[in-house]
């Protein structure tokens, strides 16, 4: 149902937004002359609904106070049918960025927009698309992306996405791009700081004022520092072209604030310290550069506003994981980004924030070090991690007093702790309520973090490989720290989906710099494997993945190398057996590294390691697309070669592969079923 003008004005007022109301179409009267250099970060739009969308640009001025731009919205690219125009304020207080909410638009409609300053200097022309109405039965198509550091990579994936979309039939074109975090990387290496990682190049991103130097990295500590990093990333021409073509719907991950940070704590491998002022600065920069339906402390879209906080150590945490220090609460509440987007009859998109409200990490407890000899190989007993995750709630409220592995015993350090939370109490309650209330065909959880458990079966290592034999019947967890090792909270969500008979539940995630596909299940063998939905994780747009790291860090004489890489004689690059280990277990890896016979290796597959996984490629880069209809979901992984340098081709360069995953909508109580098809290229050992 369309908003009337009065309702829209009230909505805009509640958001504090500058607004433009669509009226009668007429030819543009603006003396617009394109001057892209005066709008150096381009244009963007975000968070479309059936009747409105947010438009964005940045027009910096050398000095002075508030300036006014004009924004025009048209039904044609030549601006012969301008349907809205409005003033758009910019000022130094918002780093010369502006956000305008345009209303009374037609649903599921393409519009063009542009900004002009008082002298007639114009931005580039942007294109945006409104959402279908709530009951519109048409198919929905969108892309999801993540992890796009420009310090050591180029965004060829966006060029490929644009190339294909421009040539697609209108009904097959993307409606929006879902960005699942790490839009920027706050850790910046300057070209003179040392050698790049692996075969990468170090590209200039920014010179960060008031930076904190950690090893070879420079980390922002003020809003000016974060702004510099945002401007550096948005200088990428392919990213600019993507933002000018589609509306983006964004959440954040860790690097919009701090590499290993959580709540308002600044953290990286070298140190951990209170960072309330830095969290507020990071939130302000995100608000300024991402057009989103979020509310700033100022109560307006014009500028973020002031949040006076101090950097104070957080010493007490509530049972919901929240640090109770008042400055921490003020900092993390300075910008709330979890929200929903309804897109036609078939999509409710529910976005969550996995960094701001998560509780303490239970896996950093030093008391378990005596049990962690196997952590040298990236492995830790899966069942013991579940004890740490569950805390005092483990085993129905009867956690073990001690933790044991291979004869070694330590007191259970989590025995009195609440269960781990990644969402936090308030957000989790909101998320569960959104799931229960959804009436869309597909309920898609936009999560920055992967939800898949990552396991191996070292009990099947070849005899003599290790001094101690891994106990039979116990799996190893090879990741930890994300939703894949949040058994209690993930199980709580999945049990709700099952018990409330919610169908069409799917998670899409980023963060891992790799492609994953499979099923959502609260437990894996020897527990009750009961899929209640689907899960997908998209590869990084540019950022280094585990496969690349393995090639350069695992020596050829390492006895564990077959778990990661297989060196086929005469081949230029090794094959990534780690994919095979995650899906099939260690016996398949060792066999393949010896014989290169895939059938022989898969005959040794352990079906209990990963019945939830249908595909893994830890070396993937690119993006994924999703198409939804009333009875089917189709997800395509579009994988490109490592984006070390910018492609000079219009299509962004060649593809490694394109892989489709399709599933029919399942009835309550039914198990979802994924079908897989290689459309082009070779996914290697991911299948």
XYZ file of C-alpha atoms in Angstrom:
687
model
C 0.000 0.000 0.000
C 1.492 3.339 -1.079
C 2.164 6.057 1.478
C 0.343 9.342 1.039
C 2.273 12.582 1.237
C 1.351 13.200 4.863
C 2.446 9.722 5.960
C 5.663 10.031 3.991
C 6.493 13.396 5.564
C 5.965 11.813 8.969
C 8.241 8.912 8.008
C 10.923 11.270 6.747
C 10.622 13.355 9.916
C 11.028 10.246 12.074
C 14.218 9.418 10.174
C 15.391 13.029 10.177
C 15.714 12.774 6.413
C 15.858 15.411 3.719
C 13.040 14.387 1.426
C 11.935 14.608 -2.182
C 8.330 13.905 -3.155
C 7.570 12.626 -6.650
C 5.153 14.696 -8.726
C 4.299 15.360 -12.369
C 7.027 14.486 -14.870
C 8.663 17.390 -16.670
C 11.938 18.108 -18.415
C 14.911 19.024 -16.262
C 15.619 22.723 -15.839
C 18.971 22.188 -14.178
C 22.098 23.446 -15.879
C 23.846 20.150 -15.108
C 27.371 19.638 -16.460
C 28.991 16.390 -15.406
C 32.076 17.007 -13.241
C 32.881 13.655 -11.682
C 36.097 14.953 -10.153
C 34.033 17.237 -7.897
C 32.031 14.220 -6.663
C 35.047 11.910 -6.172
C 33.216 9.012 -4.476
C 30.413 8.899 -7.050
C 26.759 8.360 -6.184
C 24.826 5.610 -4.448
C 21.375 4.517 -3.367
C 20.246 2.192 -0.633
C 17.507 0.331 1.248
C 14.733 0.510 -1.361
C 11.108 -0.095 -0.466
C 8.118 -0.057 -2.850
C 7.685 3.718 -2.665
C 11.016 5.221 -1.632
C 14.772 4.923 -1.722
C 17.712 6.781 -0.173
C 20.067 8.662 -2.542
C 23.642 9.598 -1.615
C 26.643 11.532 -2.845
C 29.643 13.460 -1.548
C 30.535 16.937 -2.825
C 33.541 18.235 -0.843
C 34.291 21.933 -0.519
C 37.643 23.371 0.472
C 36.141 25.492 3.228
C 32.966 27.130 4.408
C 29.834 25.988 6.115
C 26.696 24.292 4.896
C 26.182 24.118 1.133
C 23.122 23.043 -0.840
C 23.018 20.628 -3.748
C 20.002 19.807 -5.891
C 19.018 16.198 -6.534
C 16.861 15.209 -9.491
C 15.064 11.900 -10.017
C 13.876 10.935 -13.487
C 12.126 8.127 -15.303
C 14.626 8.320 -18.147
C 18.386 8.543 -18.319
C 18.221 11.760 -20.386
C 16.183 13.481 -17.635
C 13.384 14.500 -19.980
C 10.901 13.108 -17.419
C 12.053 14.448 -14.060
C 9.584 13.410 -11.382
C 11.281 14.811 -8.277
C 13.842 17.358 -7.246
C 14.887 18.590 -3.843
C 17.621 20.331 -1.912
C 20.383 18.146 -0.506
C 22.546 19.710 2.227
C 26.256 19.011 2.597
C 28.606 20.254 5.285
C 31.961 19.557 6.845
C 30.114 18.025 9.822
C 29.063 15.102 7.583
C 32.325 15.082 5.575
C 30.334 16.738 2.757
C 28.103 13.692 2.285
C 24.341 13.887 1.839
C 21.417 11.476 2.094
C 17.984 12.192 0.586
C 14.855 10.053 0.987
C 12.794 10.106 -2.220
C 9.123 9.134 -1.869
C 5.972 8.484 -3.892
C 7.964 6.380 -6.357
C 6.401 3.562 -8.376
C 7.057 0.030 -7.068
C 9.495 -2.244 -8.927
C 10.549 0.656 -11.116
C 13.899 1.858 -12.482
C 14.824 5.512 -11.887
C 17.821 7.696 -12.664
C 19.170 10.406 -10.407
C 21.908 13.028 -10.277
C 23.147 15.807 -8.019
C 24.083 19.365 -9.044
C 25.818 22.087 -7.047
C 24.908 25.769 -7.105
C 27.253 26.406 -10.045
C 25.784 23.653 -12.242
C 28.596 21.159 -11.597
C 27.039 17.719 -11.658
C 27.661 14.254 -10.309
C 27.604 11.224 -12.523
C 24.157 9.780 -13.209
C 23.025 6.972 -10.946
C 20.423 4.283 -11.480
C 18.244 2.816 -8.743
C 15.316 0.415 -8.434
C 12.415 0.378 -6.016
C 11.170 -2.798 -4.358
C 8.022 -4.632 -5.481
C 4.932 -4.276 -3.316
C 4.405 -6.709 -0.462
C 2.165 -9.044 -2.453
C 3.856 -8.739 -5.853
C 4.390 -12.339 -7.075
C 7.248 -11.615 -9.471
C 10.592 -13.358 -9.020
C 13.209 -11.612 -6.890
C 16.873 -11.511 -7.857
C 19.773 -10.011 -5.934
C 23.505 -10.490 -5.461
C 25.417 -10.823 -2.210
C 29.025 -9.773 -1.671
C 31.535 -9.159 1.128
C 35.176 -8.546 2.021
C 36.530 -5.989 -0.435
C 39.840 -4.638 0.831
C 41.414 -2.398 -1.803
C 44.817 -2.459 -0.108
C 45.825 -5.652 -1.919
C 43.193 -6.396 -4.553
C 40.928 -5.088 -7.285
C 37.168 -5.425 -7.683
C 36.914 -7.349 -10.937
C 33.884 -9.157 -9.537
C 31.817 -5.983 -9.704
C 32.865 -5.451 -13.319
C 31.700 -8.976 -14.170
C 28.439 -8.407 -12.273
C 27.753 -5.179 -14.198
C 28.680 -6.736 -17.545
C 26.274 -9.638 -17.092
C 23.457 -7.537 -15.687
C 23.562 -5.053 -18.543
C 23.062 -7.919 -20.986
C 20.389 -9.776 -19.046
C 16.685 -9.642 -19.798
C 14.912 -7.064 -17.624
C 13.186 -9.796 -15.620
C 16.568 -11.444 -14.943
C 18.398 -8.320 -13.803
C 19.416 -7.746 -10.195
C 17.117 -5.695 -7.994
C 19.739 -4.858 -5.370
C 23.133 -5.836 -3.979
C 23.333 -7.186 -0.438
C 26.659 -6.306 1.194
C 27.425 -8.530 4.170
C 30.322 -6.595 5.610
C 33.972 -5.649 5.398
C 33.037 -2.894 2.960
C 36.329 -1.352 4.090
C 39.392 -2.718 5.881
C 40.480 -0.420 8.670
C 43.945 -2.044 8.794
C 45.945 -0.257 6.120
C 49.453 -1.054 4.926
C 51.324 1.752 3.208
C 53.300 0.722 0.115
C 56.589 1.642 1.787
C 55.835 -0.427 4.902
C 57.198 -3.679 3.575
C 56.555 -6.523 1.201
C 52.990 -7.485 0.312
C 51.557 -10.831 1.318
C 52.140 -13.698 -1.096
C 51.967 -12.544 -4.737
C 49.765 -9.582 -3.917
C 50.514 -5.927 -4.552
C 50.115 -3.159 -1.978
C 47.933 -0.371 -3.322
C 47.657 3.052 -1.765
C 44.405 3.369 0.188
C 44.830 6.378 2.448
C 47.144 8.204 4.798
C 45.356 7.925 8.113
C 45.502 10.912 10.471
C 45.960 9.998 14.149
C 46.676 6.386 13.173
C 47.749 3.734 15.612
C 50.707 1.785 14.169
C 50.579 -1.953 14.780
C 53.333 -3.932 13.078
C 53.080 -2.874 9.406
C 49.488 -1.688 9.703
C 47.989 1.716 10.375
C 44.660 1.748 12.240
C 42.296 4.732 12.483
C 41.424 6.080 15.920
C 39.265 9.088 14.969
C 36.397 9.802 12.587
C 38.839 11.581 10.280
C 40.888 8.393 10.063
C 37.886 6.213 9.240
C 36.688 8.763 6.694
C 40.054 8.584 4.970
C 39.784 4.799 4.689
C 36.225 5.021 3.329
C 37.267 7.541 0.688
C 40.204 5.349 -0.257
C 37.998 2.304 -0.820
C 35.359 4.288 -2.685
C 37.957 5.548 -5.135
C 37.793 2.133 -6.811
C 36.108 2.663 -10.209
C 34.366 -0.716 -10.341
C 32.880 -0.277 -6.882
C 31.717 3.193 -7.885
C 30.078 1.813 -11.017
C 28.296 -0.871 -8.988
C 26.957 1.649 -6.476
C 25.770 3.814 -9.366
C 23.888 0.897 -10.957
C 22.064 -0.761 -8.037
C 20.758 0.118 -4.610
C 22.896 -1.513 -1.912
C 21.557 -3.026 1.304
C 24.378 -3.226 3.844
C 25.290 -4.575 7.231
C 28.772 -4.537 8.714
C 31.312 -7.103 9.846
C 34.483 -6.530 11.860
C 36.719 -4.362 9.652
C 34.327 -1.432 9.580
C 35.517 -1.016 13.186
C 38.293 -3.326 14.359
C 39.915 -6.507 13.050
C 39.157 -8.675 16.089
C 37.073 -6.087 17.908
C 33.741 -6.727 19.590
C 31.278 -4.408 21.293
C 33.439 -1.275 21.778
C 36.682 -3.147 22.407
C 39.520 -2.466 19.974
C 41.438 -5.654 19.322
C 43.975 -7.241 16.986
C 46.581 -9.978 17.471
C 48.972 -7.530 19.172
C 46.744 -5.902 21.788
C 43.278 -5.328 23.215
C 42.069 -2.037 24.693
C 38.915 -0.035 25.404
C 37.731 1.769 22.272
C 34.437 3.495 22.970
C 35.446 6.716 21.204
C 36.799 4.698 18.276
C 33.596 2.656 17.970
C 31.556 5.866 17.783
C 33.936 7.253 15.149
C 33.619 4.061 13.090
C 29.831 4.173 13.349
C 29.780 7.802 12.266
C 31.853 7.109 9.149
C 29.629 4.133 8.230
C 26.537 6.323 8.576
C 28.096 9.015 6.406
C 29.123 6.719 3.552
C 26.347 4.077 3.485
C 22.807 5.165 2.512
C 20.678 3.092 4.893
C 17.457 3.349 6.896
C 19.222 3.745 10.199
C 18.827 6.524 12.730
C 21.750 8.693 13.797
C 22.114 10.123 17.314
C 21.401 13.585 15.902
C 17.937 12.448 14.830
C 18.625 13.693 11.294
C 20.087 12.402 8.065
C 22.114 15.601 7.684
C 24.805 14.657 10.174
C 25.624 11.959 12.695
C 25.675 14.063 15.842
C 27.661 13.891 19.053
C 27.986 10.899 21.391
C 30.216 11.856 24.314
C 32.004 8.748 25.560
C 35.317 7.869 27.190
C 37.557 4.856 26.698
C 36.954 2.863 29.871
C 37.801 -0.783 30.515
C 34.777 -3.094 30.533
C 34.969 -5.340 33.584
C 31.445 -6.710 33.994
C 29.191 -8.434 31.489
C 25.534 -9.331 31.828
C 24.090 -12.769 31.160
C 23.177 -11.580 27.653
C 26.858 -10.829 26.972
C 26.498 -7.066 27.131
C 29.358 -5.115 28.684
C 27.685 -3.113 31.435
C 30.106 -0.171 31.407
C 27.981 2.937 30.526
C 30.353 4.266 27.861
C 30.278 0.879 26.151
C 26.482 0.862 26.075
C 26.388 4.403 24.689
C 28.982 3.602 22.024
C 27.388 0.444 20.672
C 23.921 1.997 20.722
C 25.102 5.035 18.769
C 24.070 3.273 15.555
C 21.804 0.226 15.253
C 22.067 -1.453 11.846
C 20.033 -4.640 12.289
C 16.800 -4.247 10.324
C 14.478 -5.919 7.821
C 13.627 -5.337 4.178
C 10.477 -6.706 2.531
C 10.864 -7.272 -1.207
C 7.711 -8.489 -2.917
C 5.769 -11.574 -1.901
C 8.784 -13.838 -1.846
C 11.465 -12.161 0.306
C 11.825 -10.994 3.871
C 15.487 -10.064 4.311
C 16.498 -9.967 7.983
C 19.882 -8.327 8.602
C 21.794 -8.889 11.831
C 24.933 -7.470 13.450
C 27.358 -10.147 14.658
C 30.038 -7.873 16.138
C 28.452 -5.115 18.198
C 26.479 -7.177 20.711
C 28.416 -10.435 20.938
C 29.554 -11.551 24.362
C 33.037 -12.640 25.472
C 34.685 -15.325 23.357
C 34.719 -18.545 25.441
C 37.456 -20.104 23.302
C 40.205 -17.729 24.409
C 40.460 -19.276 27.852
C 44.144 -20.045 28.532
C 43.250 -22.776 31.022
C 42.554 -25.119 28.115
C 46.051 -24.747 26.631
C 47.093 -28.138 27.998
C 44.431 -29.721 25.809
C 45.387 -27.760 22.706
C 48.432 -29.568 21.302
C 46.360 -30.302 18.238
C 45.590 -26.624 17.725
C 48.949 -26.416 15.953
C 47.201 -28.183 13.105
C 44.098 -26.006 13.355
C 42.184 -28.660 15.292
C 40.551 -28.782 18.710
C 38.117 -31.369 20.087
C 34.654 -30.461 18.882
C 32.938 -31.764 22.003
C 35.137 -29.660 24.295
C 34.366 -26.501 22.363
C 30.697 -27.283 22.881
C 31.342 -27.422 26.626
C 32.958 -23.974 26.508
C 30.178 -22.599 24.312
C 27.414 -23.915 26.567
C 28.889 -22.698 29.851
C 26.645 -23.353 32.833
C 23.755 -24.350 30.529
C 25.674 -27.291 29.014
C 24.142 -30.740 29.451
C 20.852 -29.388 30.678
C 22.507 -27.217 33.299
C 24.958 -29.860 34.505
C 28.294 -28.973 32.886
C 31.299 -31.182 33.639
C 33.640 -30.008 36.371
C 36.621 -31.077 34.264
C 37.509 -31.218 30.576
C 39.482 -34.226 29.350
C 41.324 -35.138 26.194
C 43.699 -38.057 25.685
C 44.317 -38.385 29.411
C 44.962 -34.692 30.052
C 42.464 -32.958 32.341
C 41.814 -29.345 33.284
C 39.037 -27.693 35.304
C 36.154 -26.484 33.152
C 36.749 -22.691 32.954
C 33.239 -22.039 31.581
C 31.370 -23.933 34.284
C 29.860 -20.786 35.809
C 29.569 -18.675 32.673
C 26.428 -18.001 30.648
C 26.293 -19.566 27.172
C 28.098 -17.781 24.394
C 26.070 -15.209 22.483
C 26.895 -13.593 19.160
C 23.654 -11.672 18.692
C 23.192 -10.511 22.280
C 19.902 -10.743 24.133
C 17.979 -7.795 22.688
C 18.938 -8.401 19.059
C 18.289 -12.138 19.335
C 14.773 -11.542 20.670
C 14.149 -9.114 17.806
C 15.505 -11.597 15.248
C 13.347 -14.459 16.506
C 10.298 -12.213 16.462
C 11.008 -11.221 12.844
C 11.224 -14.884 11.854
C 7.917 -15.733 13.528
C 6.137 -12.737 11.998
C 7.406 -13.168 8.433
C 4.787 -13.902 5.774
C 7.167 -13.986 2.798
C 7.840 -17.201 0.902
C 11.553 -17.034 1.719
C 13.004 -15.755 4.997
C 16.623 -14.905 4.312
C 18.949 -14.180 7.201
C 21.667 -11.759 6.096
C 24.496 -12.646 8.484
C 28.007 -11.271 8.265
C 29.350 -14.516 9.751
C 29.223 -18.070 8.429
C 26.903 -20.494 10.248
C 28.510 -23.767 9.103
C 30.386 -26.024 11.483
C 33.835 -26.809 10.131
C 35.033 -30.242 11.168
C 37.604 -32.923 10.487
C 38.092 -36.521 11.613
C 41.724 -36.843 12.773
C 40.923 -40.238 14.291
C 41.466 -41.445 10.705
C 44.968 -40.011 10.335
C 47.459 -42.516 8.871
C 49.160 -44.619 11.518
C 52.318 -42.962 12.855
C 51.508 -39.454 11.584
C 51.201 -38.175 15.160
C 52.642 -39.316 18.460
C 49.234 -39.541 20.053
C 46.263 -41.081 18.357
C 43.109 -38.982 18.261
C 40.409 -40.762 20.281
C 37.843 -42.650 18.237
C 34.402 -41.117 17.864
C 35.503 -37.533 18.545
C 35.595 -34.942 15.790
C 37.806 -31.865 15.551
C 36.599 -28.329 15.003
C 38.902 -26.451 12.630
C 37.558 -22.897 12.865
C 35.744 -21.521 15.884
C 34.698 -17.992 16.744
C 31.734 -17.544 14.406
C 28.228 -19.033 14.290
C 29.740 -22.371 13.294
C 30.870 -22.781 16.902
C 27.909 -21.080 18.601
C 25.978 -24.298 19.186
C 23.611 -22.999 21.852
C 22.538 -19.829 20.079
C 22.454 -21.348 16.601
C 20.463 -24.270 17.955
C 18.008 -21.920 19.634
C 17.340 -20.204 16.302
C 17.083 -23.432 14.321
C 14.810 -25.038 16.913
C 12.495 -22.047 16.610
C 12.379 -22.502 12.833
C 11.516 -26.179 13.296
C 8.990 -25.774 16.101
C 7.200 -22.798 14.532
C 7.033 -24.726 11.227
C 8.804 -21.938 9.343
C 9.635 -22.872 5.759
C 11.905 -21.133 3.284
C 14.506 -20.297 5.953
C 17.935 -19.549 4.452
C 21.081 -17.859 5.713
C 23.508 -16.007 3.460
C 26.831 -14.884 4.908
C 30.277 -13.491 4.173
C 33.486 -13.135 6.226
C 35.222 -16.437 5.364
C 36.611 -15.394 1.949
C 35.305 -18.620 0.451
C 32.240 -20.247 -1.101
C 30.127 -22.655 0.975
C 26.743 -24.279 0.351
C 24.679 -26.697 2.390
C 22.060 -27.212 5.057
C 21.150 -25.523 8.336
C 21.117 -28.073 11.148
C 21.454 -27.519 14.890
C 23.466 -30.739 15.284
C 25.784 -32.977 13.295
C 26.582 -36.654 13.900
C 26.816 -38.190 16.422
C 23.977 -35.792 17.296
C 20.643 -35.574 15.504
C 21.292 -34.234 12.002
C 18.000 -32.527 11.113
C 18.190 -29.859 8.366
C 15.588 -27.120 8.763
C 16.833 -24.753 6.058
C 19.640 -23.842 3.685
C 22.880 -21.908 4.154
C 25.271 -20.197 1.760
C 28.496 -18.282 2.318
C 29.892 -16.036 -0.386
C 33.541 -15.601 -1.296
C 35.497 -12.391 -0.869
C 35.398 -9.754 -3.549
C 39.159 -9.158 -3.183
C 40.509 -10.294 0.173
C 43.043 -13.095 0.646
C 41.543 -16.500 1.420
C 42.845 -19.563 3.211
C 43.765 -21.414 0.006
C 46.098 -18.638 -1.048
C 47.691 -18.573 2.388
C 48.163 -22.351 2.379
C 50.061 -22.241 -0.916
C 52.631 -19.864 0.532
C 52.879 -20.955 4.167
C 52.669 -24.771 4.207
C 56.004 -26.266 3.247
C 56.198 -29.095 0.755
C 57.813 -31.421 3.279
C 55.181 -30.757 5.941
C 53.677 -34.108 6.849
C 50.251 -32.450 7.177
C 50.421 -30.853 3.725
C 48.052 -33.438 2.150
C 45.279 -32.060 4.381
C 45.624 -28.729 2.611
C 47.309 -29.193 -0.761
C 48.046 -31.871 -3.343
C 51.006 -31.352 -5.664
C 50.194 -32.942 -8.987
C 53.409 -33.522 -10.983
C 53.876 -30.876 -13.659
C 51.048 -28.659 -12.441
C 51.683 -24.948 -12.002
C 49.649 -24.747 -8.796
C 48.694 -27.278 -6.126
C 45.099 -28.461 -5.716
C 43.237 -27.568 -2.539
C 42.579 -30.765 -0.626
C 41.411 -28.739 2.365
C 38.072 -28.484 0.552
C 37.991 -32.267 0.445
C 38.925 -32.614 4.102
C 36.062 -30.359 5.201
C 33.537 -32.326 3.153
C 34.858 -35.880 3.174
C 37.466 -36.260 5.899
C 41.195 -36.833 6.156
C 41.380 -40.251 4.445
C 40.109 -38.787 1.184
C 42.776 -36.066 1.351
C 45.692 -38.398 1.876
C 44.478 -40.726 -0.855
C 44.005 -37.928 -3.370
C 47.406 -36.382 -2.598
C 48.939 -39.791 -3.331
C 46.966 -41.064 -6.338
C 45.098 -38.014 -7.757
C 42.241 -40.435 -8.320
C 39.093 -38.577 -7.259
C 36.842 -41.629 -7.352
C 39.259 -43.585 -5.215
C 39.544 -40.687 -2.755
C 35.787 -40.182 -2.497
C 35.293 -43.894 -1.880
C 37.028 -43.228 1.468
C 34.680 -40.375 2.382
C 33.461 -40.254 5.966
C 29.720 -39.464 5.697
C 29.525 -38.232 9.293
C 32.095 -35.435 8.966
C 29.959 -32.963 7.052
C 26.530 -34.168 5.954
C 25.506 -30.498 6.091
C 27.929 -29.402 3.336
C 27.376 -29.789 -0.399
C 30.155 -27.475 -1.600
C 33.290 -25.781 -0.220
C 35.885 -23.684 -2.063
C 38.223 -21.917 0.330
C 39.988 -20.365 -2.670
C 36.961 -18.584 -4.114
C 36.623 -14.930 -5.043
C 33.679 -13.164 -6.635
C 30.021 -12.965 -5.747
C 26.780 -14.930 -5.530
C 23.347 -14.291 -7.005
C 20.008 -15.440 -5.614
C 16.749 -15.835 -7.532
C 13.533 -16.535 -5.627
C 10.143 -17.646 -6.903
C 7.055 -19.022 -5.195
C 8.460 -22.535 -5.249
C 12.225 -22.406 -5.882
C 15.471 -20.771 -4.786
C 18.450 -20.677 -7.126
C 21.861 -19.534 -5.877
C 24.785 -19.148 -8.273
C 28.410 -18.825 -7.226
C 30.281 -16.710 -9.791
C 33.968 -17.353 -9.125
C 36.775 -15.269 -10.633
C 40.556 -15.733 -10.554
C 42.463 -14.034 -7.751
C 41.848 -10.310 -8.265
C 45.415 -9.135 -7.763
C 45.361 -6.588 -10.591
C 42.477 -4.803 -12.276
C 41.239 -6.482 -15.434
C 41.337 -4.391 -18.608
C 38.389 -6.318 -20.055
C 34.822 -5.030 -20.133
C 33.623 -8.270 -18.520
C 36.117 -8.077 -15.655
C 38.165 -10.998 -16.939
C 37.598 -14.763 -17.197
C 35.670 -16.947 -14.787
C 37.038 -19.867 -12.823
C 33.575 -21.383 -12.642
C 29.864 -20.744 -12.303
C 28.009 -23.153 -10.043
C 24.245 -23.268 -9.441
C 22.473 -24.588 -6.329
C 18.696 -24.992 -6.569
C 16.103 -26.078 -4.043
C 12.341 -26.441 -4.166
C 10.393 -24.844 -1.339
C 9.809 -27.519 1.298
C 6.742 -28.074 3.446
C 6.863 -27.881 7.272
C 8.599 -30.951 8.601
C 10.166 -31.809 5.244
C 13.902 -31.802 4.696
C 15.150 -29.279 2.120
C 17.059 -30.726 -0.849
C 19.810 -28.960 -2.783
C 20.675 -29.792 -6.381
C 24.019 -28.751 -7.789
C 25.022 -27.978 -11.378
C 28.336 -26.825 -12.812
C 27.368 -24.336 -15.515
C 30.884 -23.482 -16.647
C 34.469 -23.888 -15.531
C 35.935 -26.272 -12.954
C 35.265 -25.957 -9.200
C 38.081 -28.400 -8.497
C 37.865 -30.342 -5.248
C 35.008 -28.208 -3.888
C 32.395 -30.716 -5.028
